[in-house]
C-alpha atoms as one frame of an Amber mdcrd trajectory, in Angstrom:
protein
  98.942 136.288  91.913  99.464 132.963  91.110  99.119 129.993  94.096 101.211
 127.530  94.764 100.932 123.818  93.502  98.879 121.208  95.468 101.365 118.923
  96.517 100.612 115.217  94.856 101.026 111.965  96.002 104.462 111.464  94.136
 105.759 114.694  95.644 105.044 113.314  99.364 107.283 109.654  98.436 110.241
 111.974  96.733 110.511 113.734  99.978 110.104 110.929 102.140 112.709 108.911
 100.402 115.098 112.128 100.541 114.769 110.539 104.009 116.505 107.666 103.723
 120.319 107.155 104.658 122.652 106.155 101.573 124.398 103.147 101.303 127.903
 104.742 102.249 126.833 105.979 105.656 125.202 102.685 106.325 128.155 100.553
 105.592 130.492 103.200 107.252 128.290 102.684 110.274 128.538  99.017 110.075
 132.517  98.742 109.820 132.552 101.136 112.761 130.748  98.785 115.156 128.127
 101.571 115.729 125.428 100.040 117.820 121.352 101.460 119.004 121.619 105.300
 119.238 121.199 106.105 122.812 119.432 109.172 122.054 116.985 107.875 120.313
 113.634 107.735 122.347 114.778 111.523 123.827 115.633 112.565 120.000 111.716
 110.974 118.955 109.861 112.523 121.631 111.566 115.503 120.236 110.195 114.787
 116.782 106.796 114.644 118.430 106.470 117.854 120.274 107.406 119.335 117.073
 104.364 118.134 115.243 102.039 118.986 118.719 101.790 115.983 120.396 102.894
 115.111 123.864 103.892 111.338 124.691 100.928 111.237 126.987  98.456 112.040
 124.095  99.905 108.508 122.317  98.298 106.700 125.615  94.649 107.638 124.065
  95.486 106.062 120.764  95.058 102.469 122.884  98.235 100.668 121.918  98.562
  97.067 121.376 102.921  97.273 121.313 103.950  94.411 119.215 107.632  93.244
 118.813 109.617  89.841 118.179 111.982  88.552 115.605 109.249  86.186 113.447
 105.958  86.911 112.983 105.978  90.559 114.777 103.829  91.603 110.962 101.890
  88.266 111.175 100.510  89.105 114.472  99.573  92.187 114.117  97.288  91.626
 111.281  95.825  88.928 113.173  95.013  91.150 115.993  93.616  93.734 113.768
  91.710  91.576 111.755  90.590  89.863 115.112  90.069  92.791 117.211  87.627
  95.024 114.159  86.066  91.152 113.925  85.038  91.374 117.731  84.267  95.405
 117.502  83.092  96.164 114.261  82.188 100.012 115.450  85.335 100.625 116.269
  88.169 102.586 114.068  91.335 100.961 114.115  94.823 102.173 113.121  97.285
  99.657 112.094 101.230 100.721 111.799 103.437  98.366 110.150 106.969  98.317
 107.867 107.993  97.835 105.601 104.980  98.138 103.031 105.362  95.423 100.089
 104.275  98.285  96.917 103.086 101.124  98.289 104.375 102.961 101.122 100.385
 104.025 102.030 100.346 100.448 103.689 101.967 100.948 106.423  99.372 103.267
 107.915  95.710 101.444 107.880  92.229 102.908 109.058  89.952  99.797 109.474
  91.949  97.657 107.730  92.449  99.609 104.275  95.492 101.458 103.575  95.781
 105.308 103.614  94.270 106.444 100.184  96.979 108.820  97.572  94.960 111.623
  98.654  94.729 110.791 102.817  98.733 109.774 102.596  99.859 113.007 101.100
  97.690 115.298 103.186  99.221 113.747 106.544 102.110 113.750 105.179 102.792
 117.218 104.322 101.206 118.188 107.014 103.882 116.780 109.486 106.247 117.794
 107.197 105.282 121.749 107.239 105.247 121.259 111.077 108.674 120.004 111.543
 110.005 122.729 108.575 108.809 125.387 111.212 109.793 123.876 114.432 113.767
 123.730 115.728 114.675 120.526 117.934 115.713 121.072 121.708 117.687 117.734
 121.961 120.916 118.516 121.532 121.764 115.632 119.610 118.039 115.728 117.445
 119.063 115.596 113.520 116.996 118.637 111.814 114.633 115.865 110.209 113.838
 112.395 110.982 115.189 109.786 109.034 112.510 107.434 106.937 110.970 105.299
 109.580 111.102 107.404 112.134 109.398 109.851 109.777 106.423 107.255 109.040
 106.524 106.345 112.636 105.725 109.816 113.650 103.157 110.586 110.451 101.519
 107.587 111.805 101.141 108.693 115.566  99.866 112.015 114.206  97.474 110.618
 111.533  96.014 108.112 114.391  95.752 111.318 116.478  93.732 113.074 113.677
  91.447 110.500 113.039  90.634 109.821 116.686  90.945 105.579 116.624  89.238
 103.515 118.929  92.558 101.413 119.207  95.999 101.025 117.630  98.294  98.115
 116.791 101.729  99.418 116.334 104.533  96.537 115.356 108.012  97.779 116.115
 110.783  98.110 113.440 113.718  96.616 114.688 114.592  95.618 118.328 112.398
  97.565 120.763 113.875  98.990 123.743 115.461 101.784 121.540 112.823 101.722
 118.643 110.860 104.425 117.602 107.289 102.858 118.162 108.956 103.101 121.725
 107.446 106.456 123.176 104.267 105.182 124.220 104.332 105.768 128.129 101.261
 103.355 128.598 100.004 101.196 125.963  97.282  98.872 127.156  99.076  95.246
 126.540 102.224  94.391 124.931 103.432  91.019 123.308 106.750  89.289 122.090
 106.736  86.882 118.972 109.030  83.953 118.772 113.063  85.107 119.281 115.924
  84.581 116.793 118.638  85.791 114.973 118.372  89.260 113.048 119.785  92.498
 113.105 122.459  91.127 115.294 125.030  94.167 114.702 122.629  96.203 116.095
 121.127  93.870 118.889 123.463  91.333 119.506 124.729  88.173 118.798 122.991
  86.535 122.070 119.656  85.522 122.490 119.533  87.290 125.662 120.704  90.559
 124.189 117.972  90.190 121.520 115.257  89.439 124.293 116.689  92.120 126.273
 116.017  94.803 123.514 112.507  93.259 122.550 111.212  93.040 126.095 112.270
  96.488 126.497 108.321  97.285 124.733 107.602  96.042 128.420 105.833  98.743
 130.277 104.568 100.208 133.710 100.937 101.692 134.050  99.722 103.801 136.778
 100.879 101.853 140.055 100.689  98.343 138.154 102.124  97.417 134.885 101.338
  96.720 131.155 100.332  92.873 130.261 103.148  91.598 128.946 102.573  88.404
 126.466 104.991  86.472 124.408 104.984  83.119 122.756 107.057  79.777 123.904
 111.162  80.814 123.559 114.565  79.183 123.951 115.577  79.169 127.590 117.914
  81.970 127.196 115.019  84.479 125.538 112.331  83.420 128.307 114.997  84.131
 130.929 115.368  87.403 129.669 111.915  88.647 128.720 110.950  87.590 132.582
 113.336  89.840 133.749 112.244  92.745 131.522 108.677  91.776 132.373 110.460
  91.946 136.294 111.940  95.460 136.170 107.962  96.856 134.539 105.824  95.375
 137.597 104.782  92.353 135.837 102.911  89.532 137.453 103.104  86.413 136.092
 100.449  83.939 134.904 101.164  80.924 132.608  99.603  78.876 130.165  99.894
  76.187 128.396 103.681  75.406 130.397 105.719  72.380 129.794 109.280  72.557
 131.940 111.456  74.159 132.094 109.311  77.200 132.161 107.077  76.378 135.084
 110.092  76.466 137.217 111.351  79.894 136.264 110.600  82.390 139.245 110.569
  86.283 138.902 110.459  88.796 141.492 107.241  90.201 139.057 106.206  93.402
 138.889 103.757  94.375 136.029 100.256  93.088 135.994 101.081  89.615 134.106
 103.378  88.050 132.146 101.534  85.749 129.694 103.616  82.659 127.774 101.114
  81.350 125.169 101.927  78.237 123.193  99.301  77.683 120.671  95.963  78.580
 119.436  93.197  77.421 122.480  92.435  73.930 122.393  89.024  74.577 120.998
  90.607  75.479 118.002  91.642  72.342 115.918  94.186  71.427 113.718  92.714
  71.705 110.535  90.812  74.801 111.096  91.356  77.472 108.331  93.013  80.691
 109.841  93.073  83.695 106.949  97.459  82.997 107.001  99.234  79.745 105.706
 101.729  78.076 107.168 101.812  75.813 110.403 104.108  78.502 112.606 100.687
  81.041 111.961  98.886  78.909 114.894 101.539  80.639 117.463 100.912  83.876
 116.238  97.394  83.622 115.849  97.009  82.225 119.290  99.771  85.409 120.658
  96.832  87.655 118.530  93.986  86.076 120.490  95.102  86.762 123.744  96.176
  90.243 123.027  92.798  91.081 121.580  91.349  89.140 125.107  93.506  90.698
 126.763  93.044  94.583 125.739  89.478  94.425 125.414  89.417  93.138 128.935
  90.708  96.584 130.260  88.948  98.709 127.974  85.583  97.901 127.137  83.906
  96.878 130.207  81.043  95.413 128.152  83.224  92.714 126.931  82.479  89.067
 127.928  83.907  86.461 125.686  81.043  84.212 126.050  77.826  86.742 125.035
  80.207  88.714 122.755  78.398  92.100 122.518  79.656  94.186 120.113  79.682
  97.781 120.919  80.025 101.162 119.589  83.713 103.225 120.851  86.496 102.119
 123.395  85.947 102.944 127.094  88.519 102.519 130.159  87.234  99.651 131.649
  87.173  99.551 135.544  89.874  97.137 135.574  91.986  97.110 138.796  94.985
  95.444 137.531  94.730  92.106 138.629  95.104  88.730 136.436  93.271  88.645
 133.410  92.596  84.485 132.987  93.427  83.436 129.314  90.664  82.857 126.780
  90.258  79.090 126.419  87.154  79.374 124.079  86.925  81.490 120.989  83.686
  83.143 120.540  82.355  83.412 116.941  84.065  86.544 116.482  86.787  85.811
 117.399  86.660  82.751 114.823  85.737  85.243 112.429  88.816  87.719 113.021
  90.937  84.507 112.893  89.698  83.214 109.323  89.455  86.751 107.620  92.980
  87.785 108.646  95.128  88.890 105.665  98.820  89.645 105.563 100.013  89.772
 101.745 103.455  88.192 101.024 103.841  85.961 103.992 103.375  82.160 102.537
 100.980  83.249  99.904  99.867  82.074  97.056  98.938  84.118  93.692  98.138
  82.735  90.804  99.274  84.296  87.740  96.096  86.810  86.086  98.230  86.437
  83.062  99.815  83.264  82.788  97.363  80.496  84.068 100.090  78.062  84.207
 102.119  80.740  86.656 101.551  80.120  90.231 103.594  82.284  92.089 104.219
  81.077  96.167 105.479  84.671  98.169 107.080  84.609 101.344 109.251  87.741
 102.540 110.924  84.888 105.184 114.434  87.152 105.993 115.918  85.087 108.865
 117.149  81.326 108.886 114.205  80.287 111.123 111.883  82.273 109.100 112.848
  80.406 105.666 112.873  77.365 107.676 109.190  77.856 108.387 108.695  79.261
 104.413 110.042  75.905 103.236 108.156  73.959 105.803 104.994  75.866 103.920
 106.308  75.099 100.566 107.605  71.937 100.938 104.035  70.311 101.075 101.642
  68.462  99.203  99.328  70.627  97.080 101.589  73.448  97.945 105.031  73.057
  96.289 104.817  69.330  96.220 102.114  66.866  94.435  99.177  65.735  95.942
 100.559  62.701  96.012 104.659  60.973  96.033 103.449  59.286  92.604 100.926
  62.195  91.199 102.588  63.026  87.966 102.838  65.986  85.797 103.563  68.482
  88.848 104.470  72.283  87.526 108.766  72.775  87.197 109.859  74.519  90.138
 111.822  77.828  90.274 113.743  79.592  93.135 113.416  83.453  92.877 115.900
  84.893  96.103 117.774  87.551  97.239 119.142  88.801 100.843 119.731  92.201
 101.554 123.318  93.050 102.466 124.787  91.893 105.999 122.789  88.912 105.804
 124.648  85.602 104.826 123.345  84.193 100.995 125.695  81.003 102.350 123.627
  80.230 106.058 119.875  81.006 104.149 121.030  78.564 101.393 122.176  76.185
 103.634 118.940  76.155 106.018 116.695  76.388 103.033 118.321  72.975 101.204
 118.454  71.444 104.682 114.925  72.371 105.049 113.746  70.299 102.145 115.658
  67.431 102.524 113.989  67.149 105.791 110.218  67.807 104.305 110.929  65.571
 101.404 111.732  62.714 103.376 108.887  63.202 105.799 106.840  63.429 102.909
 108.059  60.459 101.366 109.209  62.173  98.423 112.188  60.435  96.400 112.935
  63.929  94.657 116.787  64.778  95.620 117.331  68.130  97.075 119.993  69.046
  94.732 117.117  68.903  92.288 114.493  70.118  93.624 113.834  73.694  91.938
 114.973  72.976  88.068 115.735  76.987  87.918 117.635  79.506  90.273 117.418
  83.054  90.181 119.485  85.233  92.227 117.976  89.199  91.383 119.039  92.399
  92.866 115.615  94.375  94.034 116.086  96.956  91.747 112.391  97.057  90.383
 112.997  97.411  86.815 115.077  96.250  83.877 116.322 100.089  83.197 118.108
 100.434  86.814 115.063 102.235  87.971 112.773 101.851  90.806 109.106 101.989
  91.692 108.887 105.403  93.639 107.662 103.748  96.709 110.640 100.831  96.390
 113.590 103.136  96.281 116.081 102.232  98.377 118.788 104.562  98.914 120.423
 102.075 101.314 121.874  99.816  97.936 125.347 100.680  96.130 125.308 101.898
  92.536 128.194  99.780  91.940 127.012  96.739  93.596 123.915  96.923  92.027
 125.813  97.376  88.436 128.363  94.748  89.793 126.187  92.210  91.045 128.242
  91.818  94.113 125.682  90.057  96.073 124.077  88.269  94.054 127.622  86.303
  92.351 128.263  85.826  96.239 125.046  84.154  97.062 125.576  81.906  93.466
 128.963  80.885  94.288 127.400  79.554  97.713 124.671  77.920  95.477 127.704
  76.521  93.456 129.559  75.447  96.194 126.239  73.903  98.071 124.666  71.955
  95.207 127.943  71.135  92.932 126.166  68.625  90.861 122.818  70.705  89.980
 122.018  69.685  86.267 119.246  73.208  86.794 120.472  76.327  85.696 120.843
  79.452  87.817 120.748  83.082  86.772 122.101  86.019  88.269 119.836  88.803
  87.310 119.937  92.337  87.495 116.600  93.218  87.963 113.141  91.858  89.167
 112.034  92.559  85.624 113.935  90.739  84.592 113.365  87.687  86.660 109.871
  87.494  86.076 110.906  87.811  82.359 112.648  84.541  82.457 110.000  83.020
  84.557 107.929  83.499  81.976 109.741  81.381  79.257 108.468  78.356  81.298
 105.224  76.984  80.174 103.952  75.400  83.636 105.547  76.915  86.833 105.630
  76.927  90.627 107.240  80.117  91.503 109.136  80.672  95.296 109.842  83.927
  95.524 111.461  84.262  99.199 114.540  86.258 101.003 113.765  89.523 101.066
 110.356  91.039 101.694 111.499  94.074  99.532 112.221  91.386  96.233 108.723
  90.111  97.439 107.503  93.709  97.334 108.711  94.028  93.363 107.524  90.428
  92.601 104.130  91.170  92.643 104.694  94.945  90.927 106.130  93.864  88.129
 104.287  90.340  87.713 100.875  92.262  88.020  99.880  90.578  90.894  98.606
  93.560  92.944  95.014  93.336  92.531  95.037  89.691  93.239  98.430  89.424
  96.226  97.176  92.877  97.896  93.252  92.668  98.334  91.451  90.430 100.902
  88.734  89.838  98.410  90.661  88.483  95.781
């Protein structure tokens, strides 16, 4: 009697990518207006009593709940890298998206990625369990679609593998997104506000904060520490309100006005605006992420690490900084917790070793020593304002020096998913360095400041074929045969900079953009737009084992 095959690591992304929702339904959705399903939390919690688990059980996973339109993936590494820093006994779980190669990295123990063998073994088995289980929401679909999939294989795996405590950054939004089932997580936090996703979540600010501060939660008789960073008026407005409605009170630190004349009828336990790193922290101090908008995520990081092990390990003081062995409830009785002001050595340690690939990095080339390639995923206009603001620097993108000479060519590797505009990034990102060059007393031009452009569908390879774990069903055949996005974002290049002497390229593949990169000699590559392009950047370039791993 012959058995049947062990399921491989392959098998488990095929499945999970017959997950995803084509490219048809997606735009047909789109044209129809269609906005958050308002089934969705009922339809998850569906998901999860299929696979065993009852939304209370996700309240002894210890959730940090992080959400926010910049930095939401910044910040959480931070706070795992800060929080296994301060409690190296602990077992952590990480959930992030998307993943930049492999799909395994969205679900960390400890700071490493699920191995093949862990990632197909959780996988299957939520799988089997929702094969044999029927939904009881009306409106449930049979199976989840791709992130809600991962969302729920994550919940389970953390489950399994009984963690200490669990960062979990939401996909998109909040208030309706699948993260969103935790009845108690132990603090919550907002990154900075902006513009994304706006079909779905709005075209105002408020709207946007509205859905983001709905991660804003009650616990027991008092509510979840809500955090967030420094907003626009609008956004701060609105987050206090959310933060209102979950029994927030509200502490502040660090306020300049307006905010410290905003009053809310609070009702959680507090409602925490952090600017910047604590003052103890200087300037120049190296934190493990470039870039100078990193300081207000690292300093959101710190006080949700302060902040959660204040309520569960009752061992914790910030000044002796014991270090102990598994996650207690802490006697803490819901009143305010004072912000850290002083980083313990830890701490310091957490803030230095953090590592989030793909986010103003830079890899050089394993192959091609005169290749250095500069990543950054930036996907908003005030995200590729801060890339540029990275790049746009002396020993970074620009000489040492104004009068250094012999300073690598520069080349422009982008790409926006569709429903973003190619014509607004463009714009912001030539604006940008105008602005840097003249602060940096550069007399480059902007017109002339990358000598090569390359516009590049994400299709991984030259043969129309993707990486399993890159597959995106959510791109059209013909576009991607057509070019359609990729001519639009060049005529908006063309239209932009109508004197460039460069020349641009409108590619078909990443393959083959990294192919013509590597007809240059001596190179500065910016590879930025699309964290999916940065994703296939570093696949095909070979830059894994370098871009991926801490140690590198």
């Amino acid at each position: 009697m012959s058995t049947a095959p062990i399921p491989t690591y392959r098998d488990a992304i095929d499945a999970l990518n017959s997950l995803q929702t084509n490219a048809a339904i997606l735009e047909a959705v789109r044209a129809a207006g269609v906005g958050l399903n308002p089934n969705a939390i009922s339809e998850m919690i569906d998901y999860l009593r299929r696979v065993g688990l009852e939304p209370s059980q996700l309240n002894n996973l210890n959730v940090i709940h992080i959400t926010g339109t910049k930095g939401k993936g910044s910040t959480s590494a931070f706070t795992d890298s800060l929080l296994r820093a301060a409690r190296p006994g602990w077992k952590t779980g990480l959930y992030t998206s998307p993943h930049l190669v492999a799909v395994r990295e969205r679900i960390r123990i400890n700071g490493e990625p699920l191995s093949e063998e862990e990632f197909t073994r959780y996988f299957f088995e939520v799988w089997n369990l929702l094969q044999n289980t029927k939904c009881e929401v009306v409106t449930t679909p049979f199976m989840p679609n791709y992130f809600r999939y991962l969302t729920l294989m994550a919940f389970y795996t953390f489950n399994q593998l009984k963690v200490d405590a669990t960062i979990l950054e939401v996909g998109i939004g909040g208030r309706s997104d699948s993260t969103n089932i935790v009845p108690k997580p132990v603090v919550t936090g907002v990154t900075a506000l902006g513009y994304d996703h706006t079909r779905l979540l709005g075209e105002k600010l408020s709207q946007i904060a509205n859905q983001k501060g709905g991660i804003y939660k009650a616990r027991f008789f008092e509510g979840v520490p809500a955090l967030t960073v420094e907003q626009p008026e609008d956004g701060i407005l609105e987050l206090g309100v959310c933060a209102a409605e979950q029994r927030v009170i509200r502490t502040l630190l660090h306020l300049t006005p307006p905010y410290s004349s905003y009053v809310f009828a609070l009702q959680a336990s507090q409602f925490t605006i952090i600017d910047t790193l604590p003052s103890t922290i200087q300037l120049g101090m190296f934190i493990g992420l470039a870039g100078a908008h990193q300081r207000s995520n690292a300093g959101l990081a710190v006080q949700l690490v302060h902040t959660f092990l204040s309520i569960m390990d009752r061992s914790y003081s910030p000044m002796s900084d014991p270090n102990t062995s598994g996650a207690t409830s802490a006697t803490w009785s819901g009143s305010e917790i004072k912000p850290l002001r002083s980083l313990p050595t830890s701490f310091l340690d957490g803030l230095k070793n953090a590592h989030w690939p793909g986010r103003c990095q830079t890899v050089l080339d394993p192959k091609f020593e005169a290749t250095t390639w500069f990543l950054d995923g930036a996907h908003t206009q005030e995200s590729l304002a801060c890339c540029l603001e990275w790049f746009v620097s002396p020993a970074v993108g620009l000489p040492v020096s104004p009068v250094s000479d012999g300073h690598p060519l520069r080349v422009l590797i982008f790409n926006c998913t569709s429903g973003r505009s190619g014509d607004d990034f463009l714009t912001a990102i030539l604006q940008k360095i105008e602005e840097r060059l003249a602060m940096h007393g550069s007399l480059e031009m902007k017109e002339e400041f990358f000598a090569k452009v390359i516009f590049c569908s994400n299709v991984t390879y030259a043969s129309g074929n993707f990486k399993g774990d890159l597959t995106s069903a959510a791109m059209f055949t013909t576009d991607n045969l057509n070019l359609k996005t990729q001519r639009e974002i060049e005529a908006a290049w063309n239209k932009l900079v109508p004197t460039y002497s460069g020349t641009v390229h409108v590619l078909p593949s990443i393959e083959d953009a990294v192919e013509e990169v590597r007809k240059m000699p001596n190179v500065s590559v910016l590879v930025t737009g699309s964290l999916h392009l940065v994703g296939g950047v570093i696949e095909v370039a070979g830059l894994a084992d370098r871009a991926l791993s801490p140690k590198a």
